[in-house]
Coordinates of C-alpha atoms and ligand atoms in Angstrom, one line a residue:
X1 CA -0.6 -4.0 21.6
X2 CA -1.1 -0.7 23.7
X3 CA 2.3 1.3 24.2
X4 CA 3.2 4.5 25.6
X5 CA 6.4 6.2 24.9
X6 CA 6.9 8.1 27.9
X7 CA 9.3 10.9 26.3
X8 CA 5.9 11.6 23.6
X9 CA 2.9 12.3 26.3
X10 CA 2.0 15.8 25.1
X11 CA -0.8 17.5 25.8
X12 CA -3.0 16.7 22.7
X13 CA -6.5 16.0 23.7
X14 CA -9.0 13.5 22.1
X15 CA -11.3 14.9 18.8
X16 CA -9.5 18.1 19.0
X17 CA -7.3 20.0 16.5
X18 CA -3.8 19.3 16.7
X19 CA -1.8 20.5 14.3
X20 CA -0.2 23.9 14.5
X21 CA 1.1 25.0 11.5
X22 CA 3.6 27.4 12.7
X23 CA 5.1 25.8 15.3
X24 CA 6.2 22.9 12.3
X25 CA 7.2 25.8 10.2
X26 CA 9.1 27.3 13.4
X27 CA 11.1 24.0 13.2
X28 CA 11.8 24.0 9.9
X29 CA 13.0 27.4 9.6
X30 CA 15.8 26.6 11.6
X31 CA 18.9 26.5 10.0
X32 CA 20.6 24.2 7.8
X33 CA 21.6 20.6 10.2
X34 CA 25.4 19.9 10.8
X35 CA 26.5 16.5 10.3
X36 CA 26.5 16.1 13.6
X37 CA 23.7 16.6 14.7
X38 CA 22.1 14.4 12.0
X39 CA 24.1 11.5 13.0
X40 CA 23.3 11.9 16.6
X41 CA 19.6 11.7 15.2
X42 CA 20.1 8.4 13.2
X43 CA 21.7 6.6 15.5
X44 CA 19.0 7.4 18.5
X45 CA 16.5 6.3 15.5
X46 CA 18.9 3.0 14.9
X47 CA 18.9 2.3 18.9
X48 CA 15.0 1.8 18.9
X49 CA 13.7 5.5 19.6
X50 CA 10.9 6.9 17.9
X51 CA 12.0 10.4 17.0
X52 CA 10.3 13.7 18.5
X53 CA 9.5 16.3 16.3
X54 CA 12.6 19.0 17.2
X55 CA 15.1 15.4 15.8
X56 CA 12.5 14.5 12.4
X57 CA 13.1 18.4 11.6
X58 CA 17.0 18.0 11.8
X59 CA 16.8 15.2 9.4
X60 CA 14.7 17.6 7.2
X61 CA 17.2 20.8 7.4
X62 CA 19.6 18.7 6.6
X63 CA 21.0 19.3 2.7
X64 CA 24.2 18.4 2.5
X65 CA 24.9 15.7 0.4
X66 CA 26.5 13.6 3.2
X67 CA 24.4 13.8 4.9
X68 CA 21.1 13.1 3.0
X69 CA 23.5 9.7 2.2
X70 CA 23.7 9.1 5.9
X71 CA 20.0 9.3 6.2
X72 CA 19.4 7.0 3.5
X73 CA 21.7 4.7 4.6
X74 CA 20.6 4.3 8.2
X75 CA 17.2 3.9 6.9
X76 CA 18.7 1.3 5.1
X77 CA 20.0 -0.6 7.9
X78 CA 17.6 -0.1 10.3
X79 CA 15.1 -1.7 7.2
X80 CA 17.8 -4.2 7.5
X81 CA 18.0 -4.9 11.2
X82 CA 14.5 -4.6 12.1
X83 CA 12.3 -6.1 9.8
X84 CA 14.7 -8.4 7.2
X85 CA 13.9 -9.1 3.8
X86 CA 9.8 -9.7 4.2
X87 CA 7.4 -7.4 1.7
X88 CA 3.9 -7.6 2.2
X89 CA 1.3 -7.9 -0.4
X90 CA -2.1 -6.6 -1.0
X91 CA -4.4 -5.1 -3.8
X92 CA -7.0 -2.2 -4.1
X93 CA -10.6 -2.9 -4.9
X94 CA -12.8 0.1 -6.4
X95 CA -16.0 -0.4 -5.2
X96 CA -17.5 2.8 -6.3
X97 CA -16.3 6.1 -7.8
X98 CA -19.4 8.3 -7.6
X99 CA -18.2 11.2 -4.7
X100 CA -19.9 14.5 -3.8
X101 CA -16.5 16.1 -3.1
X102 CA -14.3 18.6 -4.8
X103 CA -10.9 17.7 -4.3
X104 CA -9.0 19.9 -7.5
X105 CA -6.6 16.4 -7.6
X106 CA -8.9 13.4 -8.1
X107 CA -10.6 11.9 -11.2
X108 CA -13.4 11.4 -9.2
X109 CA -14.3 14.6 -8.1
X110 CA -18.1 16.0 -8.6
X111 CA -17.5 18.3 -11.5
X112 CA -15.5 16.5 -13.4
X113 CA -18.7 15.2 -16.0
X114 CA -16.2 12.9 -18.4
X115 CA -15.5 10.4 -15.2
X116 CA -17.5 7.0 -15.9
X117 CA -19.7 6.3 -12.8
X118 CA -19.9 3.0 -11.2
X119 CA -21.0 1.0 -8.3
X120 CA -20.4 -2.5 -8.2
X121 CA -23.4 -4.5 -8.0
X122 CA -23.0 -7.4 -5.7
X123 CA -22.8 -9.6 -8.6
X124 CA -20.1 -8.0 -10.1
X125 CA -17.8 -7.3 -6.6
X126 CA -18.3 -11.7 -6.0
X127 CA -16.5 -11.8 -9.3
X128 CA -14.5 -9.3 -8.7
X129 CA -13.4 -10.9 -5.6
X130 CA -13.0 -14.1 -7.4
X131 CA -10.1 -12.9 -10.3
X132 CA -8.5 -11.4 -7.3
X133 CA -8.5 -15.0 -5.5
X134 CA -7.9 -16.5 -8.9
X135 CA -4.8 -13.9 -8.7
X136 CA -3.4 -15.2 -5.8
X137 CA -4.8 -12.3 -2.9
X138 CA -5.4 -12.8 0.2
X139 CA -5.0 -9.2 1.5
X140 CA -7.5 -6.2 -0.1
X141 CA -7.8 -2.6 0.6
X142 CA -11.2 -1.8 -0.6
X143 CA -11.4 1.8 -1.8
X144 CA -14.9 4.3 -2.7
X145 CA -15.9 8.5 -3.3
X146 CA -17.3 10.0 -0.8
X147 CA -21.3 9.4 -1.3
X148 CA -24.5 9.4 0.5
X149 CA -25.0 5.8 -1.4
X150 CA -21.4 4.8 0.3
X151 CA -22.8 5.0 4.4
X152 CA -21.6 2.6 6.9
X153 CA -24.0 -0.2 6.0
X154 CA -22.9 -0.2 2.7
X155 CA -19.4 -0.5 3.1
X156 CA -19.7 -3.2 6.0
X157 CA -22.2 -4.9 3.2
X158 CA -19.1 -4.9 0.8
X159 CA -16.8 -6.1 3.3
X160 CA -19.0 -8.9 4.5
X161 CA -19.2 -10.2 0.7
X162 CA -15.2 -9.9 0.0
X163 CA -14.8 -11.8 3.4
X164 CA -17.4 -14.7 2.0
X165 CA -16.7 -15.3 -1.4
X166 CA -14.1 -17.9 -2.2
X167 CA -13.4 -19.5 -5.1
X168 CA -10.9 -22.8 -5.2
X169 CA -8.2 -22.7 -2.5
X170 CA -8.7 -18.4 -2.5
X171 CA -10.0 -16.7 0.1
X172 CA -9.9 -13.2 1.4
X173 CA -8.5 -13.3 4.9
X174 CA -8.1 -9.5 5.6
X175 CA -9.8 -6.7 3.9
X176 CA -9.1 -3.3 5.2
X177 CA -11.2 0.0 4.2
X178 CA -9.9 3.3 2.2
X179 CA -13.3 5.6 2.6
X180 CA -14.9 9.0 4.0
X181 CA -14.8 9.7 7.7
X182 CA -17.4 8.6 9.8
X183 CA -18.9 9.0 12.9
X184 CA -18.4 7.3 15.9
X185 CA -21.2 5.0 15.2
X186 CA -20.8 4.5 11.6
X187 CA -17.0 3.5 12.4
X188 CA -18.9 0.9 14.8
X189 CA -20.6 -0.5 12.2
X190 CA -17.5 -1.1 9.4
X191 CA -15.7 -2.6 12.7
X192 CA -18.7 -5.0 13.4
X193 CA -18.0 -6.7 9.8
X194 CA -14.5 -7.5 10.5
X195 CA -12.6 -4.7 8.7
X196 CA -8.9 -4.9 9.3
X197 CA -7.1 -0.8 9.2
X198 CA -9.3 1.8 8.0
X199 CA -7.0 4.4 6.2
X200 CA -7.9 8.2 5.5
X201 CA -5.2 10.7 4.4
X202 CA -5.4 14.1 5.5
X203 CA -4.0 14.9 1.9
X204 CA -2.7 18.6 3.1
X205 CA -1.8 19.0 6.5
X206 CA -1.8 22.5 5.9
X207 CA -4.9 24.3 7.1
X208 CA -4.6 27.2 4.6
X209 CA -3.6 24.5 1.3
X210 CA -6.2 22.2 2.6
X211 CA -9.0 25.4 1.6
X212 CA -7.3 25.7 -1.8
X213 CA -7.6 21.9 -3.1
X214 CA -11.1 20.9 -1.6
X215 CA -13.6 23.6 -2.5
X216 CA -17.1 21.7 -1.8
X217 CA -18.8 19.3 0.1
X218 CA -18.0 17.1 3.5
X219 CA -14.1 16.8 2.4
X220 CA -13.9 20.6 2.7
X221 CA -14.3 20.4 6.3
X222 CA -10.4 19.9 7.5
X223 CA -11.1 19.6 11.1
X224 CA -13.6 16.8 10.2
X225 CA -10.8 14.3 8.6
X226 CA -8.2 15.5 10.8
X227 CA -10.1 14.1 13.7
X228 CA -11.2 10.9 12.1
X229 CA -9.5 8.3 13.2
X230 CA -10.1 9.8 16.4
X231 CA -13.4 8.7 16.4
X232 CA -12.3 5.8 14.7
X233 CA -10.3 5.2 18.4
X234 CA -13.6 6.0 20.5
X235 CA -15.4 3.3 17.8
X236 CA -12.6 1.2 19.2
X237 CA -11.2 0.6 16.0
X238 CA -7.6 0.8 16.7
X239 CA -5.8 0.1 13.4
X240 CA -5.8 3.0 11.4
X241 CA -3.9 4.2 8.9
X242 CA -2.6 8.0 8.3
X243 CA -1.1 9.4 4.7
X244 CA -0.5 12.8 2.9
X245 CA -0.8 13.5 -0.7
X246 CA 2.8 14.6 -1.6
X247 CA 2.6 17.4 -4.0
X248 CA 0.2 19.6 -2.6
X249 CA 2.0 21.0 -0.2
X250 CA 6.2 21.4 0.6
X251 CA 7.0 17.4 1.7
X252 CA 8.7 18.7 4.6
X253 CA 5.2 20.1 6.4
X254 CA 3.5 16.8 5.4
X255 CA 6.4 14.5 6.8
X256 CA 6.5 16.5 10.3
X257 CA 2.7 16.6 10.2
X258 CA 2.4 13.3 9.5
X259 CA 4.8 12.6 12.9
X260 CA 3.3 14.9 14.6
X261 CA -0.3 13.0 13.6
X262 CA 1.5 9.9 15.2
X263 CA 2.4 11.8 18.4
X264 CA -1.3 13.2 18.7
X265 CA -3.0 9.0 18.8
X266 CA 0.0 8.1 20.7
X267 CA -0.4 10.6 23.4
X268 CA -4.5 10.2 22.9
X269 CA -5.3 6.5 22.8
X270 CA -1.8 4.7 23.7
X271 CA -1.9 3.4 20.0
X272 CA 0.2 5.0 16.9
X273 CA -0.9 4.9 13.0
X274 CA -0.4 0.9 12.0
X275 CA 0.6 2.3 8.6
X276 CA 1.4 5.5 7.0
X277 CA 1.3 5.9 3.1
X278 CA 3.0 8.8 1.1
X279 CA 0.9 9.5 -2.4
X280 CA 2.5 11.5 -4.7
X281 CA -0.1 13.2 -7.0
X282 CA -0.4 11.6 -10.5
X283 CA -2.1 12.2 -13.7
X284 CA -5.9 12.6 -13.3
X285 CA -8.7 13.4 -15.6
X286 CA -9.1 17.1 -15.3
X287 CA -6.0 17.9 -13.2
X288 CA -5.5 21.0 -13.1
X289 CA -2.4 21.5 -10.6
X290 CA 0.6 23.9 -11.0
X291 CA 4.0 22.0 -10.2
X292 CA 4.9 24.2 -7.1
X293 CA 5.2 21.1 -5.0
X294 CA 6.2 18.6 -7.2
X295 CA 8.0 16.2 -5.4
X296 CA 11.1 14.4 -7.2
X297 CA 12.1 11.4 -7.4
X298 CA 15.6 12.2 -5.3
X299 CA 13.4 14.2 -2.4
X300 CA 10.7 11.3 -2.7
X301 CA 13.3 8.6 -1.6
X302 CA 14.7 11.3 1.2
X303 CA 11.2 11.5 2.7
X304 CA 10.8 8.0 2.6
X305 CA 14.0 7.2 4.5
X306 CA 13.3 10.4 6.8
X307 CA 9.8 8.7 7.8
X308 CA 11.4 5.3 7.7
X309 CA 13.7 6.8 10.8
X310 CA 11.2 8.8 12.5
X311 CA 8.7 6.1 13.0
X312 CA 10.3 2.5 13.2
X313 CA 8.0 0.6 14.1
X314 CA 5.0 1.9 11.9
X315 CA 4.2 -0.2 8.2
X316 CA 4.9 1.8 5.5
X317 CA 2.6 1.6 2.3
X318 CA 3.9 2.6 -1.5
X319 CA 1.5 2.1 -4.1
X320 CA 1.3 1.1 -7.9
X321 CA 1.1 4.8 -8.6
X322 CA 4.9 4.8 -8.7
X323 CA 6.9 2.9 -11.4
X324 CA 8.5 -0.5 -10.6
X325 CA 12.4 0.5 -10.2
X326 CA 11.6 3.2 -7.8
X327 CA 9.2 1.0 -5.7
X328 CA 12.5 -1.9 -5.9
X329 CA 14.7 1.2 -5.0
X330 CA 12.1 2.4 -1.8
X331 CA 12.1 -1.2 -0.6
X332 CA 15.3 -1.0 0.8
X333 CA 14.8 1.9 2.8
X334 CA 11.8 0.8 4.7
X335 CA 8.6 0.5 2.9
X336 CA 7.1 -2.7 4.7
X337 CA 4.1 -3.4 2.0
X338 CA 3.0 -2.7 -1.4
X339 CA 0.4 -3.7 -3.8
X340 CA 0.7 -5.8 -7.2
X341 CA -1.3 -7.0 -9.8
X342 CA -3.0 -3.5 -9.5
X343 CA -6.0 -2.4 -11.0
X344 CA -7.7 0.7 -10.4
X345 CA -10.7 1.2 -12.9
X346 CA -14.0 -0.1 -11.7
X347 CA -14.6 -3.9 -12.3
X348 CA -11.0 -4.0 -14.0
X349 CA -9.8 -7.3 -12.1
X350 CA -12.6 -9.1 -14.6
X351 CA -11.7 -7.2 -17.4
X352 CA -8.7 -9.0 -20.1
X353 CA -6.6 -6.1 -20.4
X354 CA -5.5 -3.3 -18.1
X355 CA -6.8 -0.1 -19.4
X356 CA -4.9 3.1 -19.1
X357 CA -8.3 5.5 -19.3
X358 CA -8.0 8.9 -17.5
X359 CA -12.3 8.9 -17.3
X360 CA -12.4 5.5 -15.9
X361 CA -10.1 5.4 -12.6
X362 CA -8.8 8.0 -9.9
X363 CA -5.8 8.8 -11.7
X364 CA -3.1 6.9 -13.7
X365 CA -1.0 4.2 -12.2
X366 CA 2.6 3.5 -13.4
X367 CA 3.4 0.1 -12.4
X368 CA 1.1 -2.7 -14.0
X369 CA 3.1 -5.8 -13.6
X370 CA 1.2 -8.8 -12.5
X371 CA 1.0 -10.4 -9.1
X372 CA 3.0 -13.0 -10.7
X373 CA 5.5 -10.7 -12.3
X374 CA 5.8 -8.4 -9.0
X375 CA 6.5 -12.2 -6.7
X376 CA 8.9 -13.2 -9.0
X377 CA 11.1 -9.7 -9.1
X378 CA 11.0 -9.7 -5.7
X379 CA 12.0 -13.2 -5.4
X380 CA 14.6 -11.9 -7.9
X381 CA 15.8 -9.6 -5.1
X382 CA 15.8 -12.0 -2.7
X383 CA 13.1 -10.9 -0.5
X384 CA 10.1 -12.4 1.0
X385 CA 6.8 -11.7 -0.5
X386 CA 4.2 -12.1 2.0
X387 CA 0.5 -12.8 2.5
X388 CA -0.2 -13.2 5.9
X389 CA -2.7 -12.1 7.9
X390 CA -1.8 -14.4 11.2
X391 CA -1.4 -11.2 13.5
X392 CA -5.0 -9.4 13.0
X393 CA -6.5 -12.7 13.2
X394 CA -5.0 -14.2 16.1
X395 CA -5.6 -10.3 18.0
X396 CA -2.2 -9.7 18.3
X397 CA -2.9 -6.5 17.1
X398 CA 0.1 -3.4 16.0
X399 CA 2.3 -6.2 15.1
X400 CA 4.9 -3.6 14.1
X401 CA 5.3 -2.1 17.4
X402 CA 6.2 -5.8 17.9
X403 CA 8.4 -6.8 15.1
X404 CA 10.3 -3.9 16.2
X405 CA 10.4 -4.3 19.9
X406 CA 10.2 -7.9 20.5
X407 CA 13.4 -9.6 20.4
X408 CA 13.0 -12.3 18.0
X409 CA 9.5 -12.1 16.8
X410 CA 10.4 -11.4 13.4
X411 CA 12.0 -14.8 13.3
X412 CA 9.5 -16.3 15.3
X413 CA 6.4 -15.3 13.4
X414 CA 7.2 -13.0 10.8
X415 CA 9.6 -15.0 8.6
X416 CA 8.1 -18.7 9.0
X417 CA 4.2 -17.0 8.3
X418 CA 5.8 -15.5 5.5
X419 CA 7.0 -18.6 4.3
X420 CA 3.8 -20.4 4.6
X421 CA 1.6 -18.2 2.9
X422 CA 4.1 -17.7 0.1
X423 CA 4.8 -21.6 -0.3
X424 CA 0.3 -21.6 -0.4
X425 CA 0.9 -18.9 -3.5
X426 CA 3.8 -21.0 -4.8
X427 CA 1.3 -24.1 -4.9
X428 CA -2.1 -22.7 -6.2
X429 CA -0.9 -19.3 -8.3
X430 CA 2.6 -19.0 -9.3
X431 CA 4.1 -19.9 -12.8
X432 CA 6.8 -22.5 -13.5
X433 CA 9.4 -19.7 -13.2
X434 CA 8.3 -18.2 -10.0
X435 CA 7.7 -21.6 -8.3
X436 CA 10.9 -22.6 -8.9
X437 CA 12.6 -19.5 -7.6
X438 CA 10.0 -19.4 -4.7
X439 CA 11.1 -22.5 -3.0
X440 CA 14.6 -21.8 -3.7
X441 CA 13.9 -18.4 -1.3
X442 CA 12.1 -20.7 0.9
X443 CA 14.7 -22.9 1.9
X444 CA 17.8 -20.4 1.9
X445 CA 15.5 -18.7 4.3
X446 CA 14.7 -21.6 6.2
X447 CA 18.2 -22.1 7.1
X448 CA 18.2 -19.0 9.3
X449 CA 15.8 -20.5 11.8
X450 CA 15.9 -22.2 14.6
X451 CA 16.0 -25.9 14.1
X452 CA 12.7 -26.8 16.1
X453 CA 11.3 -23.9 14.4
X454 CA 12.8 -24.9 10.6
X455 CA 11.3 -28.7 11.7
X456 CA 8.3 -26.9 12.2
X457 CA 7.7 -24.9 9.0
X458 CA 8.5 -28.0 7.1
X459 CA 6.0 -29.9 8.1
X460 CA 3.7 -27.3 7.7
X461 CA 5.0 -26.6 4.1
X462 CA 5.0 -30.0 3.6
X463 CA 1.0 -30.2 4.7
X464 CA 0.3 -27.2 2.3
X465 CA 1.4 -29.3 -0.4
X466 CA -0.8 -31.7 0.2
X467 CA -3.6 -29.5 -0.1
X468 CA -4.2 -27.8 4.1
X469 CA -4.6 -24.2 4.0
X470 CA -4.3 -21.6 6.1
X471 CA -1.4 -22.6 8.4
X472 CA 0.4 -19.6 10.6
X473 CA 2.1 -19.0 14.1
Ligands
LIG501 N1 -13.0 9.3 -1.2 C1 -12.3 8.9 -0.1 C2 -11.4 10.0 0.5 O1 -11.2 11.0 -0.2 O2 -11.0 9.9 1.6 C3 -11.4 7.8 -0.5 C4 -10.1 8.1 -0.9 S1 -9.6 8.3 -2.5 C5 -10.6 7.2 -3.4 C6 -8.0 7.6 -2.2 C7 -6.9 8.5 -2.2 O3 -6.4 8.7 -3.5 C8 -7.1 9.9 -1.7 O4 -7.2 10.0 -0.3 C9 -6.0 10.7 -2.3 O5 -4.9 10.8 -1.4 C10 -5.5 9.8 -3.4 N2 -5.6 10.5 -4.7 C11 -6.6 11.3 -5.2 N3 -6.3 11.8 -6.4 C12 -5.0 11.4 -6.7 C13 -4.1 11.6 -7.8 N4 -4.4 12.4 -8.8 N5 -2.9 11.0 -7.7 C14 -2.5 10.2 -6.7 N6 -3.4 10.0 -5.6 C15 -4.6 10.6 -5.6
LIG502 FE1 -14.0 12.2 -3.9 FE2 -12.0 11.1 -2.4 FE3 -11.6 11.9 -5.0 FE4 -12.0 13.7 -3.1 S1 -10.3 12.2 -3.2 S2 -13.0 13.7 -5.1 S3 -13.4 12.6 -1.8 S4 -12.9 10.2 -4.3

């Protein structure tokens, strides 16, 4: 769905440079925010608006302890409000670590000789793919270095096969891409194989910190990735997704840049990030990183509620690099999806046991619960774990622009899909335990619909059992 926010037109134009470092460090010199002024922010965040850069940086100067409460609580509600108790589920699928790039904070990185190199075969990404049906996924992000082996073709070759392969009641039904920038016509090519967002993080928006962490190759080039998913746009692949590495840089840069990246494919191509995601660095094989930007765990969650207000109608990824109670914690103040049953070495989804080997993944993950264990603490929460795809595949694309702006589509689409792909899981996947709590979610939910609606899902639910798949709104 195309949307243009009036109050956001600036004058960005397309495949050009847009960030201007000091003008986001002229915001954020200001001085400290008065509690006023951060409620004022909140509240136009709370009535719908998406929030210009000048309001994002009051949220950022502010450091009173009130206030970063307020913030966290309005992101709280507006989680609340907006988008209800639904989390949805995906998982990441190395396809190949070999990279030609220097980035100083990534197992993968040329230099680094103690790395185990791998490309899955075909063979070995079918079965891949399979474990991950056998798992219970439906939603992938596939992820690779940056490598002349890894071109266009490649990659829609890879997609084609996670899209085909199926194995019992499993199928993939939306794989979406984390990989090098293209060019226009390489983007053309991942679209023609039916790839859902393509995601690239700029790591540092900061020109002069961007220098220090990528000394070699194509990645050194920061005007390149910047203006990726610009050519993305003119490949007329539409759903893309931003991201900054939090620790290379101070958060509050990255969390206006990232904003201000929003702003720049709003203004350009009617069309904002579908997701943003918010890395914080992690143990790597030969890391060598001071701690100057660490992030903590208490500014982590602020950042994450910040972004949660600035953009409200934009999915919000956190990955398995974090641990379990913070990702339960982060769920409440906005993030829309996250991954489970995570495995990040290449081939590991075959493999018996998850390995915690520096030399044979990116970097180390800290939350290795099952797919199984991850549905059930969630259930446990009483959220929604969802696997739907319906949106993309229907072409109602930017279906958080609607959740957010349609009166009742989250309870006309959102919750019963939701329901139905869950109840598939709860059939095919889940243990005894989860089952049981799963339907128990089901029909507490249930009540909250309409009754034509509630009729509706139960028949459906009622025709998954006996063995239809695939059923959405
Ligand atoms: N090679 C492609 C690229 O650089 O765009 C694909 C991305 S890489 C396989 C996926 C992402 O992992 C990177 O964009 C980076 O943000 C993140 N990453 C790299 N090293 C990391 C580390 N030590 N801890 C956490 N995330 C890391
Ligand atoms: Fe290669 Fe990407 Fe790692 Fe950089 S972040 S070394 S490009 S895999």
């Amino acid at each position: 769905m195309k949307f243009k926010p009036e109050s956001y037109r600036i004058p960005d134009e397309p495949m050009k440079s847009f960030i201007d470092a000091e003008e986001i460090g002229g915001y954020l010199n200001r001085s400290p925010s008065t509690t006023e002024e951060v409620e004022k922010v909140i509240a136009r965040s709370l009535d719908k608006h998406r929030l210009t850069l000048e309001e994002t940086a009051i949220l950022l100067n502010a450091s009173d302890s009130g206030s970063i409460q307020h913030i966290k609580e309005g992101a709280r509600e507006l989680k609340r409000k907006i988008y209800g108790k639904r989390v949805v589920l995906f998982a990441p699928l190395y396809i190949g670590n070999k990279c030609s790039n220097e980035c100083t904070y990534c197992g993968f990185r040329s230099s680094n000789k103690a790395q185990l190199r791998k490309t899955l075969t075909d063979e070995e990404l079918a079965k891949e793919i399979e474990a991950l049906e056998d798992n219970g996924q439906k939603r992938l992000i596939l992820v690779y270095g940056e490598h002349a082996e890894y071109d266009p073709a490649f990659i829609a070759k890879t997609v084609r096969i996670a899209y085909r392969v199926k194995k019992g009641n499993g199928e993939i039904r939306r794989v979406n891409i984390n990989a090098a920038p293209l060019d226009i016509e390489g983007f053309r090519t991942v679209k023609a194989a039916g790839i859902g967002t393509y995601q690239i993080f700029q790591e540092t928006y900061h020109p002069e910190a961007y220098k220090k962490y990528h000394l070699r190759g194509k990645k050194a080039d920061y005007d390149n990735r910047l203006t990726a998913l610009d050519r993305a746009q003119e490949a007329g692949l539409d759903d893309v997704g931003i991201g900054a590495l939090f620790g290379l840089y101070d958060w509050r840069f990255e969390v206006m840049a990232l904003v201000r990246h929003t702003n720049h494919l709003e203004a350009c191509y009617n069309v904002g990030p579908h997701t943003i995601s918010f890395p914080r660095v992690k143990d790597a094989s030969m890391l060598h990183m001071g701690d100057r930007y660490f992030v903590s765990d208490e500014d982590f969650s602020r950042l994450v509620a910040i972004l949660r207000l600035a953009v409200p109608y934009t999915g919000m990824i956190l990955t398995a690099r974090e641990p379990a109670a913070l990702r339960d914690e982060l769920l409440q103040f906005g993030v829309s999806q996250i991954d489970g049953g995570t495995r990040i070495e290449l081939g590991g989804y075959t493999e018996k046991e998850q390995q915690h080997d520096l030399n044979k993944g990116q970097f180390l993950i800290h939350d290795d619960r099952s797919l199984d264990e991850v549905v059930d603490e969630l259930l446990d929460q009483e959220m929604l774990p969802s696997f739907c795809t319906a949106c993309y595949r229907l072409g109602r694309t930017g279906e958080h622009f609607m959740e957010f702006s349609v009166p009742g589509f989250i309870k006309q689409f959102c919750t019963p899909n939701a329901m139905l792909t869950l109840s598939e899981y709860l059939v095919d996947y889940a243990s005894e335990q989860t089952a049981e709590k799963g339907w128990r979610v089901i029909n507490k939910n249930l009540e909250q619909l309409s009754e034509q609606r509630q009729r509706e899902v139960r028949d459906r639910i009622a025709r998954i059992r006996q063995g239809e798949r695939d059923l959405y709104f």
